[in-house]
Short mmCIF file of C-alpha atoms and ligand atoms in Angstrom, two decimals:
data_model
loop_
_atom_site.label_atom_id
_atom_site.label_comp_id
_atom_site.label_asym_id
_atom_site.label_seq_id
_atom_site.Cartn_x
_atom_site.Cartn_y
_atom_site.Cartn_z
CA MET A 480 0.00 0.00 0.00
CA SER A 481 1.32 3.44 -0.80
CA VAL A 482 0.67 6.62 1.11
CA LEU A 483 0.57 10.15 -0.28
CA ALA A 484 2.26 12.91 1.67
CA ALA A 485 3.21 16.54 1.03
CA VAL A 486 6.95 17.11 1.33
CA MET A 487 8.78 20.40 1.90
CA PRO A 488 12.06 19.59 0.07
CA ALA A 489 14.00 22.66 1.29
CA PRO A 490 13.35 26.20 2.53
CA ARG A 491 11.54 28.32 -0.07
CA ALA A 492 11.10 25.31 -2.35
CA LYS A 493 7.62 24.34 -3.52
CA VAL A 494 5.86 21.72 -1.44
CA GLU A 495 5.31 18.58 -3.55
CA ILE A 496 3.28 15.40 -3.22
CA ARG A 497 5.34 12.22 -2.91
CA GLU A 498 4.40 8.59 -2.59
CA PHE A 499 5.70 6.58 0.37
CA ASP A 500 5.50 2.89 1.20
CA GLU A 501 3.41 2.03 4.20
CA PRO A 502 5.96 1.20 6.92
CA ASP A 503 6.50 -2.26 8.40
CA LEU A 504 5.50 -1.66 12.00
CA PRO A 505 7.85 -2.71 14.79
CA ALA A 506 6.35 -4.04 18.05
CA GLY A 507 4.63 -1.13 19.78
CA GLY A 508 4.44 0.91 16.58
CA ALA A 509 1.21 2.12 15.00
CA LEU A 510 -0.18 3.91 11.99
CA LEU A 511 -2.62 6.80 12.24
CA ASN A 512 -5.12 7.43 9.47
CA THR A 513 -5.04 11.24 9.31
CA ALA A 514 -8.29 13.17 9.62
CA PHE A 515 -6.72 16.63 9.94
CA SER A 516 -3.38 18.25 10.36
CA GLU A 517 -2.72 21.98 10.29
CA VAL A 518 -0.69 24.78 8.75
CA CYS A 519 0.45 27.07 11.54
CA GLY A 520 2.95 29.89 11.94
CA THR A 521 5.71 27.35 12.56
CA ASP A 522 5.15 25.85 9.11
CA VAL A 523 5.58 29.29 7.60
CA HIS A 524 8.86 29.65 9.55
CA LEU A 525 9.92 26.21 8.26
CA TRP A 526 9.13 27.29 4.74
CA HIS A 527 11.21 30.46 5.23
CA GLY A 528 14.06 28.36 6.66
CA ARG A 529 13.99 30.32 9.92
CA LEU A 530 14.35 27.37 12.29
CA SER A 531 17.77 25.84 12.86
CA GLY A 532 18.53 22.13 12.67
CA VAL A 533 15.60 21.15 10.46
CA PRO A 534 16.48 17.98 8.46
CA TYR A 535 14.86 18.84 5.10
CA PRO A 536 13.15 17.22 3.28
CA ILE A 537 10.36 17.06 5.85
CA ILE A 538 6.68 16.18 5.91
CA PRO A 539 5.34 19.17 7.87
CA GLY A 540 2.29 19.04 10.14
CA HIS A 541 3.18 18.62 13.80
CA VAL A 542 -0.20 18.52 15.52
CA THR A 543 -2.42 15.98 13.83
CA THR A 544 -5.49 13.88 14.64
CA GLY A 545 -7.21 10.86 13.10
CA THR A 546 -8.14 7.25 13.69
CA LEU A 547 -6.01 4.23 14.53
CA ASP A 548 -5.33 2.44 11.26
CA LYS A 549 -3.31 -0.45 12.67
CA ALA A 550 -0.95 -1.30 15.49
CA ARG A 551 1.59 -4.06 16.03
CA GLY A 552 0.89 -5.68 19.39
CA GLU A 553 -1.19 -4.21 22.17
CA LEU A 554 -1.24 -0.41 22.05
CA ARG A 555 -2.33 1.63 25.05
CA ASP A 556 -3.03 5.31 25.38
CA VAL A 557 -1.46 7.49 28.03
CA MET A 558 -4.39 6.79 30.40
CA GLY A 559 -3.76 3.05 30.09
CA SER A 560 -6.72 2.09 27.89
CA VAL A 561 -6.14 -0.44 25.15
CA LEU A 562 -6.61 1.13 21.72
CA ARG A 563 -8.51 -0.49 18.88
CA GLU A 564 -8.54 0.08 15.16
CA GLY A 565 -10.86 2.95 14.32
CA ASP A 566 -10.45 4.72 17.69
CA ARG A 567 -10.26 8.50 17.37
CA LEU A 568 -6.82 9.59 18.52
CA ALA A 569 -4.54 12.49 19.10
CA PHE A 570 -0.83 12.05 19.73
CA PHE A 571 1.76 14.27 21.34
CA ASP A 572 4.00 15.57 18.56
CA VAL A 573 7.06 15.79 20.83
CA HIS A 574 8.84 12.45 21.13
CA ARG A 575 12.16 10.95 22.24
CA THR A 576 12.42 13.29 25.25
CA CYS A 577 15.01 11.22 27.13
CA GLY A 578 14.03 11.60 30.79
CA ARG A 579 17.68 11.14 31.84
CA CYS A 580 19.60 14.27 30.85
CA LEU A 581 20.30 17.35 32.95
CA ALA A 582 17.40 19.25 31.36
CA CYS A 583 14.95 16.40 31.97
CA THR A 584 16.01 15.55 35.53
CA VAL A 585 17.92 18.31 37.34
CA HIS A 586 16.61 21.44 35.67
CA ARG A 587 13.16 19.94 35.10
CA THR A 588 12.88 21.60 31.72
CA PRO A 589 12.04 18.65 29.44
CA THR A 590 11.17 21.00 26.59
CA ARG A 591 14.90 21.81 26.50
CA CYS A 592 15.99 18.15 26.32
CA PRO A 593 18.61 17.83 23.56
CA SER A 594 17.23 14.45 22.42
CA ARG A 595 13.71 15.78 21.96
CA ARG A 596 12.25 15.54 18.48
CA VAL A 597 9.04 16.93 17.05
CA TYR A 598 6.87 15.43 14.32
CA GLY A 599 6.72 17.63 11.24
CA ILE A 600 9.61 19.84 12.40
CA THR A 601 12.75 17.95 13.40
CA ASP A 602 11.97 14.57 11.81
CA SER A 603 13.16 14.01 8.26
CA ALA A 604 10.97 12.60 5.50
CA THR A 605 13.92 10.30 4.71
CA GLU A 606 13.02 8.42 7.90
CA GLY A 607 9.38 7.92 6.95
CA LEU A 608 5.93 9.27 7.71
CA PHE A 609 6.80 11.64 10.56
CA GLY A 610 4.45 14.48 9.72
CA GLY A 611 0.74 15.18 9.46
CA TRP A 612 0.62 16.45 5.89
CA SER A 613 0.24 12.81 4.98
CA GLN A 614 -2.60 10.34 4.58
CA LYS A 615 -1.02 8.21 7.29
CA VAL A 616 1.37 9.03 10.12
CA TYR A 617 3.79 6.55 11.65
CA LEU A 618 3.53 6.52 15.45
CA GLU A 619 6.82 5.08 16.61
CA PRO A 620 6.96 3.04 19.85
CA GLY A 621 6.90 5.37 22.85
CA VAL A 622 4.90 8.18 21.21
CA ILE A 623 2.29 9.47 23.66
CA ILE A 624 -1.21 8.77 22.35
CA ALA A 625 -4.56 9.82 23.80
CA LYS A 626 -8.11 8.91 22.81
CA LEU A 627 -10.06 11.97 21.77
CA PRO A 628 -12.87 12.44 24.31
CA ASP A 629 -16.30 11.74 22.76
CA ALA A 630 -17.30 15.38 23.12
CA VAL A 631 -14.27 16.63 21.17
CA THR A 632 -14.60 16.72 17.38
CA PHE A 633 -11.58 16.41 15.10
CA GLU A 634 -12.30 20.00 14.01
CA ALA A 635 -12.24 21.35 17.58
CA TYR A 636 -9.05 19.48 18.44
CA ILE A 637 -7.18 20.67 15.38
CA GLY A 638 -8.69 24.18 15.62
CA GLY A 639 -7.07 24.44 19.05
CA GLY A 640 -4.06 22.50 17.74
CA CYS A 641 -0.53 23.47 18.65
CA GLY A 642 -1.65 26.93 19.76
CA LEU A 643 -3.87 25.42 22.43
CA LEU A 644 -1.05 23.26 23.80
CA THR A 645 1.19 26.31 23.93
CA SER A 646 -1.45 28.33 25.70
CA VAL A 647 -1.96 25.64 28.35
CA HIS A 648 1.76 26.02 29.07
CA ILE A 649 1.42 29.82 29.08
CA ILE A 650 -1.41 29.66 31.62
CA GLU A 651 0.78 27.47 33.84
CA ARG A 652 3.70 29.90 33.58
CA ALA A 653 1.43 32.92 34.10
CA GLN A 654 0.09 31.69 37.45
CA ILE A 655 -3.11 33.68 36.96
CA ARG A 656 -5.02 34.47 40.15
CA LEU A 657 -8.74 35.08 40.48
CA GLY A 658 -9.64 38.55 39.31
CA ASP A 659 -6.36 39.26 37.52
CA THR A 660 -6.25 41.50 34.49
CA VAL A 661 -4.52 39.62 31.69
CA VAL A 662 -3.25 41.32 28.54
CA VAL A 663 -2.60 39.03 25.57
CA GLN A 664 -0.46 40.51 22.80
CA GLY A 665 -1.31 38.73 19.56
CA ALA A 666 -4.58 37.51 18.06
CA GLY A 667 -3.26 34.40 16.34
CA ALA A 668 -4.08 30.84 17.33
CA VAL A 669 -1.94 31.08 20.49
CA GLY A 670 -3.37 34.44 21.55
CA MET A 671 -6.96 33.30 21.06
CA SER A 672 -6.56 30.11 23.06
CA THR A 673 -4.68 32.03 25.75
CA ALA A 674 -7.58 34.50 26.01
CA ALA A 675 -10.02 31.60 26.35
CA LEU A 676 -8.01 29.77 28.98
CA ALA A 677 -7.15 32.93 30.95
CA ARG A 678 -10.88 33.50 31.27
CA LYS A 679 -11.43 29.91 32.41
CA ALA A 680 -8.50 30.23 34.83
CA GLY A 681 -10.31 33.04 36.65
CA ALA A 682 -9.03 36.24 35.09
CA GLY A 683 -11.17 39.25 35.97
CA GLN A 684 -10.68 40.80 32.57
CA VAL A 685 -8.88 39.69 29.43
CA ILE A 686 -7.58 42.24 26.94
CA VAL A 687 -6.40 41.04 23.52
CA ILE A 688 -4.20 43.29 21.37
CA GLY A 689 -3.82 42.41 17.70
CA ALA A 690 -5.28 42.59 14.21
CA PRO A 691 -7.09 42.32 11.86
CA ALA A 692 -10.64 43.11 12.96
CA ASP A 693 -12.12 39.69 12.17
CA ARG A 694 -9.53 37.95 14.34
CA LEU A 695 -10.28 40.35 17.18
CA ALA A 696 -13.98 39.55 16.80
CA LEU A 697 -13.16 35.84 17.12
CA ALA A 698 -10.93 36.61 20.14
CA GLN A 699 -13.99 38.15 21.77
CA GLU A 700 -16.01 35.03 21.03
CA MET A 701 -13.17 33.01 22.57
CA GLY A 702 -13.27 34.99 25.82
CA ALA A 703 -11.65 38.42 25.47
CA ASP A 704 -13.50 41.21 27.30
CA HIS A 705 -11.71 43.99 25.42
CA VAL A 706 -9.78 44.09 22.18
CA ILE A 707 -7.34 46.72 20.90
CA ASP A 708 -6.66 46.90 17.15
CA ILE A 709 -2.96 47.52 16.43
CA ASP A 710 -3.83 48.70 12.92
CA ARG A 711 -5.87 51.58 14.31
CA THR A 712 -3.79 52.65 17.32
CA VAL A 713 -0.26 53.79 18.17
CA PRO A 714 1.69 52.29 21.12
CA GLU A 715 0.92 55.21 23.48
CA GLU A 716 -2.81 54.79 22.87
CA ARG A 717 -2.64 51.06 23.55
CA LEU A 718 -0.74 51.62 26.79
CA GLN A 719 -3.24 54.27 27.85
CA HIS A 720 -6.13 51.92 27.05
CA VAL A 721 -4.65 49.23 29.32
CA LEU A 722 -4.01 51.77 32.08
CA ASP A 723 -7.58 53.07 31.76
CA LEU A 724 -8.91 49.52 32.20
CA THR A 725 -6.76 48.90 35.28
CA GLY A 726 -7.21 52.08 37.32
CA GLY A 727 -3.84 53.36 36.08
CA LEU A 728 -1.94 50.37 37.52
CA GLY A 729 -1.25 48.15 34.52
CA ALA A 730 -2.04 44.48 34.02
CA ASP A 731 -1.27 41.76 36.56
CA VAL A 732 -0.14 39.44 33.78
CA VAL A 733 0.95 40.23 30.22
CA VAL A 734 1.40 37.44 27.68
CA GLU A 735 3.50 38.03 24.57
CA ALA A 736 2.13 35.87 21.73
CA ALA A 737 2.96 38.22 18.88
CA GLY A 738 6.55 37.37 17.98
CA SER A 739 7.61 40.99 17.61
CA PRO A 740 10.45 42.80 19.43
CA ARG A 741 8.21 45.90 19.44
CA ALA A 742 5.43 43.98 21.17
CA PHE A 743 7.89 42.98 23.91
CA GLU A 744 8.88 46.63 24.45
CA GLU A 745 5.21 47.57 24.71
CA GLY A 746 4.28 44.71 26.99
CA LEU A 747 6.92 45.68 29.56
CA ARG A 748 5.16 49.00 30.00
CA MET A 749 1.71 47.42 30.26
CA ALA A 750 2.55 45.19 33.23
CA ARG A 751 1.90 46.53 36.74
CA ASN A 752 4.54 46.80 39.46
CA GLY A 753 5.28 43.27 40.64
CA GLY A 754 3.41 41.82 37.68
CA ALA A 755 4.41 38.95 35.43
CA TYR A 756 5.31 38.89 31.76
CA VAL A 757 5.26 35.55 29.91
CA ILE A 758 7.14 35.45 26.58
CA ALA A 759 5.83 32.78 24.21
CA GLY A 760 5.72 34.35 20.74
CA HIS A 761 9.44 34.50 19.94
CA TYR A 762 9.73 31.04 18.44
CA THR A 763 12.29 32.40 15.96
CA ASN A 764 14.91 35.11 16.30
CA THR A 765 13.15 38.32 15.33
CA GLY A 766 15.96 40.66 16.40
CA ASP A 767 16.72 42.83 19.41
CA SER A 768 14.39 44.74 21.68
CA THR A 769 15.27 47.97 23.43
CA LEU A 770 14.46 48.43 27.07
CA ASN A 771 15.41 50.43 30.09
CA VAL A 772 16.30 47.87 32.72
CA HIS A 773 15.83 50.27 35.64
CA GLU A 774 12.47 51.54 34.53
CA HIS A 775 10.95 48.43 33.00
CA ILE A 776 12.27 45.58 35.12
CA ASN A 777 14.21 46.42 38.27
CA ARG A 778 12.17 49.29 39.72
CA LYS A 779 9.00 47.61 38.55
CA HIS A 780 9.94 44.37 40.32
CA LEU A 781 8.77 42.64 37.16
CA ASP A 782 8.84 38.89 36.78
CA ILE A 783 9.70 37.88 33.18
CA ARG A 784 9.22 34.23 32.23
CA GLY A 785 10.06 32.44 29.00
CA CYS A 786 7.83 29.64 27.76
CA TRP A 787 9.26 27.05 25.35
CA GLY A 788 7.39 24.15 23.77
CA SER A 789 4.99 21.88 25.60
CA GLU A 790 5.02 18.77 27.75
CA VAL A 791 2.77 15.72 27.90
CA GLY A 792 0.80 17.33 30.73
CA HIS A 793 -0.07 20.29 28.53
CA PHE A 794 -1.31 17.93 25.82
CA LEU A 795 -3.59 16.13 28.29
CA ARG A 796 -4.84 19.35 29.88
CA ALA A 797 -5.62 20.69 26.40
CA LEU A 798 -7.84 17.65 25.82
CA ARG A 799 -9.57 18.18 29.17
CA ALA A 800 -10.10 21.88 28.35
CA LEU A 801 -11.62 20.99 24.96
CA GLU A 802 -13.87 18.42 26.60
CA ARG A 803 -15.06 20.72 29.37
CA HIS A 804 -15.22 24.07 27.56
CA GLY A 805 -15.79 23.14 23.93
CA ASP A 806 -19.44 24.20 24.14
CA ASP A 807 -18.70 27.84 24.91
CA VAL A 808 -15.27 28.31 23.31
CA PRO A 809 -15.43 28.01 19.49
CA TRP A 810 -12.03 26.36 18.92
CA ALA A 811 -13.17 24.87 15.61
CA LYS A 812 -13.58 28.39 14.19
CA ILE A 813 -9.81 29.03 14.39
CA GLY A 814 -9.34 26.56 11.53
CA ALA A 815 -10.78 28.87 8.93
CA ALA A 816 -10.17 26.90 5.72
CA THR A 817 -9.27 23.33 4.73
CA TYR A 818 -6.72 22.38 2.08
CA GLY A 819 -5.84 19.12 0.34
CA LEU A 820 -2.26 17.89 -0.21
CA GLY A 821 -2.11 19.54 -3.63
CA GLN A 822 -3.07 22.96 -2.28
CA LEU A 823 -0.47 23.45 0.43
CA ASN A 824 1.64 26.04 -1.38
CA GLU A 825 -1.51 28.12 -1.54
CA ALA A 826 -2.20 27.37 2.15
CA LEU A 827 1.32 28.50 3.12
CA ALA A 828 0.92 31.72 1.14
CA THR A 829 -2.40 32.38 2.89
CA ALA A 830 -0.87 31.69 6.31
CA GLU A 831 2.19 33.82 5.46
CA ALA A 832 -0.06 36.76 4.60
CA LEU A 833 -1.84 36.25 7.95
CA LYS A 834 -5.13 36.10 6.09
CA ILE A 835 -6.49 33.36 8.35
CA PRO A 836 -5.41 32.27 11.86
CA LYS A 837 -5.00 28.67 10.79
CA ALA A 838 -5.43 26.46 7.75
CA LEU A 839 -6.42 22.82 8.17
CA VAL A 840 -5.01 19.99 6.08
CA ASP A 841 -7.22 17.10 4.97
CA PRO A 842 -4.85 14.75 3.10
CA TRP A 843 -7.69 12.68 1.66
CA ARG A 844 -9.36 15.61 -0.05
ZN1 ZN B 1457 16.41 14.70 28.23
ZN1 ZN B 1458 2.19 24.75 15.22
#
């Protein structure tokens, strides 16, 4: 049996459809029949060649969902249930985290484990079906698999996608307390899920800063109380707006999910004295920011926290959040359009132009 997959041969090269042999499964290995994968900002970075250590050619698509096609031997999900052919699954795209190195054990930062690999990003197509832009995905032994809860549709899971996992991690790093004012910089998939989860985590008010207008409207549906359009305001006006909404104090928590050095400079000024600033949007090197350490950090007693990647716990909590809050948070709406394998150059161009927050990939279309 052959499998069709979309391959990104090199940075800036056109994505092309290639035919792969279905792999011979080792004991504990499995094959996922893809329902949906996604095109996110990371895929645009991959296409631009902005991530280091990527073993092109790759099959992109890191967060992916579908049904169990086949498994060799008994396969269990992370909760311990035995999986059967046809079960609706999600899997954690990060694999081979070693659990033994300094990062994994002493520093307790498994997302910085040097052995860690990610489907669709750091796995080469020369090794097989390690990406979601493919009709089938090879789940190697040890990959963390979870059954999709009955209440969670494929569309809701993939609409949340990688951005939802990231935002679960952000919420953990942000340590939001009841009644906090949370500013989210960025109205992409990460910003929208962060707004939704900040609300569920007890924030008193959630302010999303971004553009364009239709994304801000969706951010409001997701849980933002106030939105500020960066296309219609200058930085001083945005800062004043946040101060006006916080009695002149600034926000308890600011989350950077914009990936811009200018956003970072702005966010520092929006946080209150003793507040927290979580940086999650700088997945690639976007250049230097300018700040006044005395004014923006030291005197302010500001707590700045980085947030890199996600862990198994974030994956599971994302599933629980989708199960519990899927009725009032429209995650499926983030996936604005669906593309087949032959349309992915178009999908990348659309994502690059920020026309839609996320494109879905249906490899059987
Ligand atoms: Zn490790
Ligand atoms: Zn992603």
